[in-house]
PDB file of C-alpha atoms in Angstrom:
ATOM      1  CA  MET A   1     -67.523 -27.180  41.723  1.00  0.00           C
ATOM      2  CA  ASP A   2     -67.866 -28.420  45.281  1.00  0.00           C
ATOM      3  CA  ASN A   3     -70.222 -31.358  44.771  1.00  0.00           C
ATOM      4  CA  LEU A   4     -69.980 -31.718  41.003  1.00  0.00           C
ATOM      5  CA  LYS A   5     -68.124 -34.688  39.519  1.00  0.00           C
ATOM      6  CA  PHE A   6     -67.740 -32.932  36.188  1.00  0.00           C
ATOM      7  CA  LYS A   7     -68.982 -29.982  34.184  1.00  0.00           C
ATOM      8  CA  LYS A   8     -69.240 -29.966  30.394  1.00  0.00           C
ATOM      9  CA  VAL A   9     -68.520 -26.578  28.823  1.00  0.00           C
ATOM     10  CA  LYS A  10     -69.718 -26.183  25.238  1.00  0.00           C
ATOM     11  CA  ASN A  11     -67.386 -24.070  23.109  1.00  0.00           C
ATOM     12  CA  PHE A  12     -64.597 -23.991  25.693  1.00  0.00           C
ATOM     13  CA  LEU A  13     -62.451 -23.126  22.684  1.00  0.00           C
ATOM     14  CA  LEU A  14     -63.484 -20.389  20.275  1.00  0.00           C
ATOM     15  CA  PRO A  15     -63.847 -21.434  16.600  1.00  0.00           C
ATOM     16  CA  ASN A  16     -60.564 -19.743  15.618  1.00  0.00           C
ATOM     17  CA  GLU A  17     -58.785 -21.543  18.497  1.00  0.00           C
ATOM     18  CA  VAL A  18     -60.190 -24.888  17.307  1.00  0.00           C
ATOM     19  CA  GLU A  19     -58.908 -24.177  13.789  1.00  0.00           C
ATOM     20  CA  LEU A  20     -55.452 -23.100  15.000  1.00  0.00           C
ATOM     21  CA  LEU A  21     -55.046 -26.072  17.359  1.00  0.00           C
ATOM     22  CA  THR A  22     -56.368 -28.530  14.765  1.00  0.00           C
ATOM     23  CA  ASN A  23     -53.817 -27.358  12.199  1.00  0.00           C
ATOM     24  CA  TYR A  24     -51.033 -27.390  14.792  1.00  0.00           C
ATOM     25  CA  SER A  25     -52.007 -30.859  16.048  1.00  0.00           C
ATOM     26  CA  GLU A  26     -52.058 -32.348  12.566  1.00  0.00           C
ATOM     27  CA  ARG A  27     -48.552 -31.034  11.952  1.00  0.00           C
ATOM     28  CA  LEU A  28     -47.357 -32.319  15.317  1.00  0.00           C
ATOM     29  CA  HIS A  29     -48.682 -35.769  14.544  1.00  0.00           C
ATOM     30  CA  ARG A  30     -47.215 -35.782  11.040  1.00  0.00           C
ATOM     31  CA  ASN A  31     -43.765 -34.839  12.339  1.00  0.00           C
ATOM     32  CA  TYR A  32     -43.676 -36.410  15.799  1.00  0.00           C
ATOM     33  CA  LEU A  33     -40.504 -38.450  15.310  1.00  0.00           C
ATOM     34  CA  ALA A  34     -38.501 -35.227  15.006  1.00  0.00           C
ATOM     35  CA  LEU A  35     -39.962 -33.724  18.187  1.00  0.00           C
ATOM     36  CA  PRO A  36     -38.218 -33.623  21.568  1.00  0.00           C
ATOM     37  CA  ASN A  37     -40.035 -34.715  24.749  1.00  0.00           C
ATOM     38  CA  ILE A  38     -42.380 -37.236  23.182  1.00  0.00           C
ATOM     39  CA  ASN A  39     -43.795 -40.034  25.302  1.00  0.00           C
ATOM     40  CA  LEU A  40     -44.954 -42.988  23.268  1.00  0.00           C
ATOM     41  CA  ASN A  41     -47.465 -45.394  24.812  1.00  0.00           C
ATOM     42  CA  ASP A  42     -47.803 -43.615  28.135  1.00  0.00           C
ATOM     43  CA  VAL A  43     -50.841 -43.142  30.368  1.00  0.00           C
ATOM     44  CA  GLY A  44     -52.165 -46.592  29.484  1.00  0.00           C
ATOM     45  CA  SER A  45     -52.696 -45.915  25.796  1.00  0.00           C
ATOM     46  CA  VAL A  46     -51.585 -48.030  22.833  1.00  0.00           C
ATOM     47  CA  ASN A  47     -50.422 -47.817  19.205  1.00  0.00           C
ATOM     48  CA  ASP A  48     -48.242 -44.981  17.986  1.00  0.00           C
ATOM     49  CA  ASP A  49     -50.020 -42.436  20.134  1.00  0.00           C
ATOM     50  CA  PHE A  50     -47.919 -39.797  21.693  1.00  0.00           C
ATOM     51  CA  GLY A  51     -48.312 -36.901  24.022  1.00  0.00           C
ATOM     52  CA  LEU A  52     -46.518 -33.685  24.759  1.00  0.00           C
ATOM     53  CA  TYR A  53     -45.939 -32.397  28.278  1.00  0.00           C
ATOM     54  CA  LYS A  54     -45.694 -28.613  28.642  1.00  0.00           C
ATOM     55  CA  ASN A  55     -45.581 -27.802  24.935  1.00  0.00           C
ATOM     56  CA  HIS A  56     -45.181 -24.030  24.519  1.00  0.00           C
ATOM     57  CA  LEU A  57     -48.411 -23.473  22.592  1.00  0.00           C
ATOM     58  CA  PHE A  58     -50.491 -25.540  25.018  1.00  0.00           C
ATOM     59  CA  GLU A  59     -48.823 -23.900  28.022  1.00  0.00           C
ATOM     60  CA  SER A  60     -49.968 -20.572  26.558  1.00  0.00           C
ATOM     61  CA  LEU A  61     -53.494 -21.992  26.252  1.00  0.00           C
ATOM     62  CA  LEU A  62     -53.275 -23.097  29.908  1.00  0.00           C
ATOM     63  CA  LEU A  63     -52.678 -19.467  30.917  1.00  0.00           C
ATOM     64  CA  GLN A  64     -55.190 -18.013  28.452  1.00  0.00           C
ATOM     65  CA  LYS A  65     -58.002 -20.252  29.740  1.00  0.00           C
ATOM     66  CA  LEU A  66     -57.286 -19.590  33.429  1.00  0.00           C
ATOM     67  CA  PRO A  67     -59.992 -16.865  33.737  1.00  0.00           C
ATOM     68  CA  LEU A  68     -62.569 -19.141  32.096  1.00  0.00           C
ATOM     69  CA  MET A  69     -61.606 -22.037  34.383  1.00  0.00           C
ATOM     70  CA  GLU A  70     -61.923 -19.783  37.431  1.00  0.00           C
ATOM     71  CA  LYS A  71     -65.347 -18.608  36.251  1.00  0.00           C
ATOM     72  CA  GLU A  72     -66.581 -22.157  35.536  1.00  0.00           C
ATOM     73  CA  THR A  73     -65.271 -23.605  38.829  1.00  0.00           C
ATOM     74  CA  ASN A  74     -65.874 -20.561  41.031  1.00  0.00           C
ATOM     75  CA  LEU A  75     -62.334 -21.042  42.406  1.00  0.00           C
ATOM     76  CA  LYS A  76     -59.081 -19.086  42.312  1.00  0.00           C
ATOM     77  CA  LEU A  77     -56.649 -21.395  40.524  1.00  0.00           C
ATOM     78  CA  PHE A  78     -52.944 -21.783  39.871  1.00  0.00           C
ATOM     79  CA  PRO A  79     -51.958 -23.353  36.537  1.00  0.00           C
ATOM     80  CA  THR A  80     -49.877 -26.532  36.784  1.00  0.00           C
ATOM     81  CA  TYR A  81     -49.284 -27.960  33.301  1.00  0.00           C
ATOM     82  CA  SER A  82     -50.716 -28.855  29.909  1.00  0.00           C
ATOM     83  CA  TYR A  83     -50.624 -32.216  28.170  1.00  0.00           C
ATOM     84  CA  TRP A  84     -51.524 -32.851  24.531  1.00  0.00           C
ATOM     85  CA  ARG A  85     -52.435 -36.264  23.129  1.00  0.00           C
ATOM     86  CA  MET A  86     -53.259 -37.610  19.679  1.00  0.00           C
ATOM     87  CA  TYR A  87     -55.286 -40.804  20.103  1.00  0.00           C
ATOM     88  CA  THR A  88     -55.333 -43.102  17.055  1.00  0.00           C
ATOM     89  CA  TRP A  89     -57.352 -46.161  15.973  1.00  0.00           C
ATOM     90  CA  GLY A  90     -57.452 -48.766  18.748  1.00  0.00           C
ATOM     91  CA  SER A  91     -56.325 -46.394  21.510  1.00  0.00           C
ATOM     92  CA  PHE A  92     -57.865 -46.461  24.944  1.00  0.00           C
ATOM     93  CA  LEU A  93     -57.209 -44.872  28.311  1.00  0.00           C
ATOM     94  CA  LYS A  94     -57.113 -47.042  31.411  1.00  0.00           C
ATOM     95  CA  LYS A  95     -59.314 -46.177  34.372  1.00  0.00           C
ATOM     96  CA  HIS A  96     -57.286 -44.035  36.759  1.00  0.00           C
ATOM     97  CA  LYS A  97     -57.142 -41.029  39.067  1.00  0.00           C
ATOM     98  CA  ASP A  98     -54.589 -38.279  38.580  1.00  0.00           C
ATOM     99  CA  ARG A  99     -51.683 -37.005  40.629  1.00  0.00           C
ATOM    100  CA  PRO A 100     -51.969 -33.895  42.882  1.00  0.00           C
ATOM    101  CA  SER A 101     -50.982 -31.462  40.106  1.00  0.00           C
ATOM    102  CA  CYS A 102     -54.272 -32.354  38.410  1.00  0.00           C
ATOM    103  CA  GLU A 103     -56.653 -31.293  41.185  1.00  0.00           C
ATOM    104  CA  ILE A 104     -58.906 -29.453  38.714  1.00  0.00           C
ATOM    105  CA  SER A 105     -58.569 -30.523  35.087  1.00  0.00           C
ATOM    106  CA  VAL A 106     -60.246 -29.936  31.770  1.00  0.00           C
ATOM    107  CA  THR A 107     -60.019 -32.258  28.789  1.00  0.00           C
ATOM    108  CA  VAL A 108     -60.639 -30.316  25.597  1.00  0.00           C
ATOM    109  CA  HIS A 109     -61.659 -31.938  22.317  1.00  0.00           C
ATOM    110  CA  ILE A 110     -59.550 -30.306  19.606  1.00  0.00           C
ATOM    111  CA  SER A 111     -60.330 -32.424  16.563  1.00  0.00           C
ATOM    112  CA  GLY A 112     -61.430 -35.834  15.379  1.00  0.00           C
ATOM    113  CA  LYS A 113     -63.719 -37.496  12.890  1.00  0.00           C
ATOM    114  CA  SER A 114     -66.715 -37.699  15.253  1.00  0.00           C
ATOM    115  CA  ASN A 115     -67.764 -37.488  18.870  1.00  0.00           C
ATOM    116  CA  ASN A 116     -67.640 -41.281  19.365  1.00  0.00           C
ATOM    117  CA  PHE A 117     -64.735 -41.324  21.824  1.00  0.00           C
ATOM    118  CA  PRO A 118     -66.393 -40.259  25.071  1.00  0.00           C
ATOM    119  CA  ILE A 119     -64.665 -39.752  28.359  1.00  0.00           C
ATOM    120  CA  PHE A 120     -66.107 -41.674  31.296  1.00  0.00           C
ATOM    121  CA  ILE A 121     -65.997 -39.855  34.611  1.00  0.00           C
ATOM    122  CA  ASP A 122     -67.026 -41.857  37.645  1.00  0.00           C
ATOM    123  CA  GLY A 123     -69.057 -44.112  35.340  1.00  0.00           C
ATOM    124  CA  GLU A 124     -70.849 -41.333  33.435  1.00  0.00           C
ATOM    125  CA  GLU A 125     -70.321 -41.171  29.662  1.00  0.00           C
ATOM    126  CA  ILE A 126     -69.674 -37.685  28.266  1.00  0.00           C
ATOM    127  CA  HIS A 127     -69.534 -37.001  24.517  1.00  0.00           C
ATOM    128  CA  THR A 128     -67.909 -33.853  23.154  1.00  0.00           C
ATOM    129  CA  GLU A 129     -67.566 -32.006  19.874  1.00  0.00           C
ATOM    130  CA  PRO A 130     -64.443 -30.102  18.794  1.00  0.00           C
ATOM    131  CA  GLY A 131     -64.076 -27.080  21.054  1.00  0.00           C
ATOM    132  CA  ASP A 132     -65.962 -28.601  23.998  1.00  0.00           C
ATOM    133  CA  GLY A 133     -64.284 -29.115  27.360  1.00  0.00           C
ATOM    134  CA  VAL A 134     -65.094 -31.283  30.346  1.00  0.00           C
ATOM    135  CA  ILE A 135     -63.911 -29.978  33.712  1.00  0.00           C
ATOM    136  CA  TYR A 136     -63.425 -32.588  36.428  1.00  0.00           C
ATOM    137  CA  LYS A 137     -61.606 -33.263  39.693  1.00  0.00           C
ATOM    138  CA  GLY A 138     -58.876 -35.505  38.340  1.00  0.00           C
ATOM    139  CA  ILE A 139     -57.516 -36.600  41.702  1.00  0.00           C
ATOM    140  CA  GLU A 140     -60.942 -37.477  43.117  1.00  0.00           C
ATOM    141  CA  VAL A 141     -62.920 -39.192  40.374  1.00  0.00           C
ATOM    142  CA  PRO A 142     -61.831 -42.158  38.269  1.00  0.00           C
ATOM    143  CA  HIS A 143     -61.867 -41.437  34.538  1.00  0.00           C
ATOM    144  CA  TRP A 144     -61.093 -43.379  31.364  1.00  0.00           C
ATOM    145  CA  ARG A 145     -61.852 -43.824  27.680  1.00  0.00           C
ATOM    146  CA  GLY A 146     -62.944 -46.948  25.810  1.00  0.00           C
ATOM    147  CA  THR A 147     -61.381 -48.065  22.543  1.00  0.00           C
ATOM    148  CA  LEU A 148     -61.232 -45.529  19.723  1.00  0.00           C
ATOM    149  CA  ARG A 149     -62.841 -46.869  16.541  1.00  0.00           C
ATOM    150  CA  GLU A 150     -61.989 -44.033  14.174  1.00  0.00           C
ATOM    151  CA  ASP A 151     -58.807 -42.598  12.698  1.00  0.00           C
ATOM    152  CA  PHE A 152     -57.928 -40.170  15.468  1.00  0.00           C
ATOM    153  CA  GLN A 153     -59.050 -37.791  18.152  1.00  0.00           C
ATOM    154  CA  CYS A 154     -56.956 -34.962  19.513  1.00  0.00           C
ATOM    155  CA  GLN A 155     -57.271 -33.741  23.104  1.00  0.00           C
ATOM    156  CA  VAL A 156     -55.478 -31.219  25.263  1.00  0.00           C
ATOM    157  CA  PHE A 157     -55.578 -31.495  29.039  1.00  0.00           C
ATOM    158  CA  LEU A 158     -55.163 -28.340  31.104  1.00  0.00           C
ATOM    159  CA  HIS A 159     -54.433 -28.861  34.787  1.00  0.00           C
ATOM    160  CA  TYR A 160     -54.851 -26.494  37.724  1.00  0.00           C
ATOM    161  CA  VAL A 161     -54.854 -26.464  41.530  1.00  0.00           C
ATOM    162  CA  ASN A 162     -56.986 -24.481  43.950  1.00  0.00           C
ATOM    163  CA  GLN A 163     -55.001 -21.484  45.279  1.00  0.00           C
ATOM    164  CA  ASN A 164     -56.584 -22.063  48.692  1.00  0.00           C
ATOM    165  CA  GLY A 165     -56.454 -25.851  48.654  1.00  0.00           C
ATOM    166  CA  PRO A 166     -54.127 -28.560  49.915  1.00  0.00           C
ATOM    167  CA  TYR A 167     -52.323 -28.887  46.553  1.00  0.00           C
ATOM    168  CA  LYS A 168     -51.441 -25.200  46.027  1.00  0.00           C
ATOM    169  CA  ASP A 169     -47.706 -26.000  46.242  1.00  0.00           C
ATOM    170  CA  TYR A 170     -48.038 -27.924  42.961  1.00  0.00           C
ATOM    171  CA  LYS A 171     -48.536 -24.730  40.944  1.00  0.00           C
ATOM    172  CA  TYR A 172     -46.572 -24.878  37.693  1.00  0.00           C
ATOM    173  CA  ASP A 173     -46.084 -28.593  38.480  1.00  0.00           C
ATOM    174  CA  LEU A 174     -43.052 -27.751  40.607  1.00  0.00           C
ATOM    175  CA  LYS A 175     -43.655 -30.206  43.458  1.00  0.00           C
ATOM    176  CA  GLN A 176     -43.661 -33.745  42.166  1.00  0.00           C
TER     177      GLN A 176
END
């Protein structure tokens, strides 16, 4: 991934993983007021969106997808953390760069009504379908999303650091 700004990976999730995570995400959204560790209106989003930091299921996905991430990036990686978000009508994501724990990240489209909520990475517009992932260098390239004009879109973000890089001490998101 040396000179690449991003890499789109079709079918980052297997069909059965998409189905499982879609069902789980719908239940999370339906019951979010009863959940611990919710963060309403964070990361520059709006409405009743919420996200989950280090949810057990998504932390398991973070570990499960480590070999695929290493293959796609050609790097040895340490996992740092997962973050799940349900975007709803009118949501957006402000242009930003990430913190050191997000040296190498993938945003994975879990579910949504269409692919009309692209991520912009360094000015390039990338559309995804459920199951697709976009790997990018979160601390190097600015990224954002425009305004969502559909009911919802569900994403999970999996974050890693290079085992041989300057951010290796952030493995498991321990150094903040």
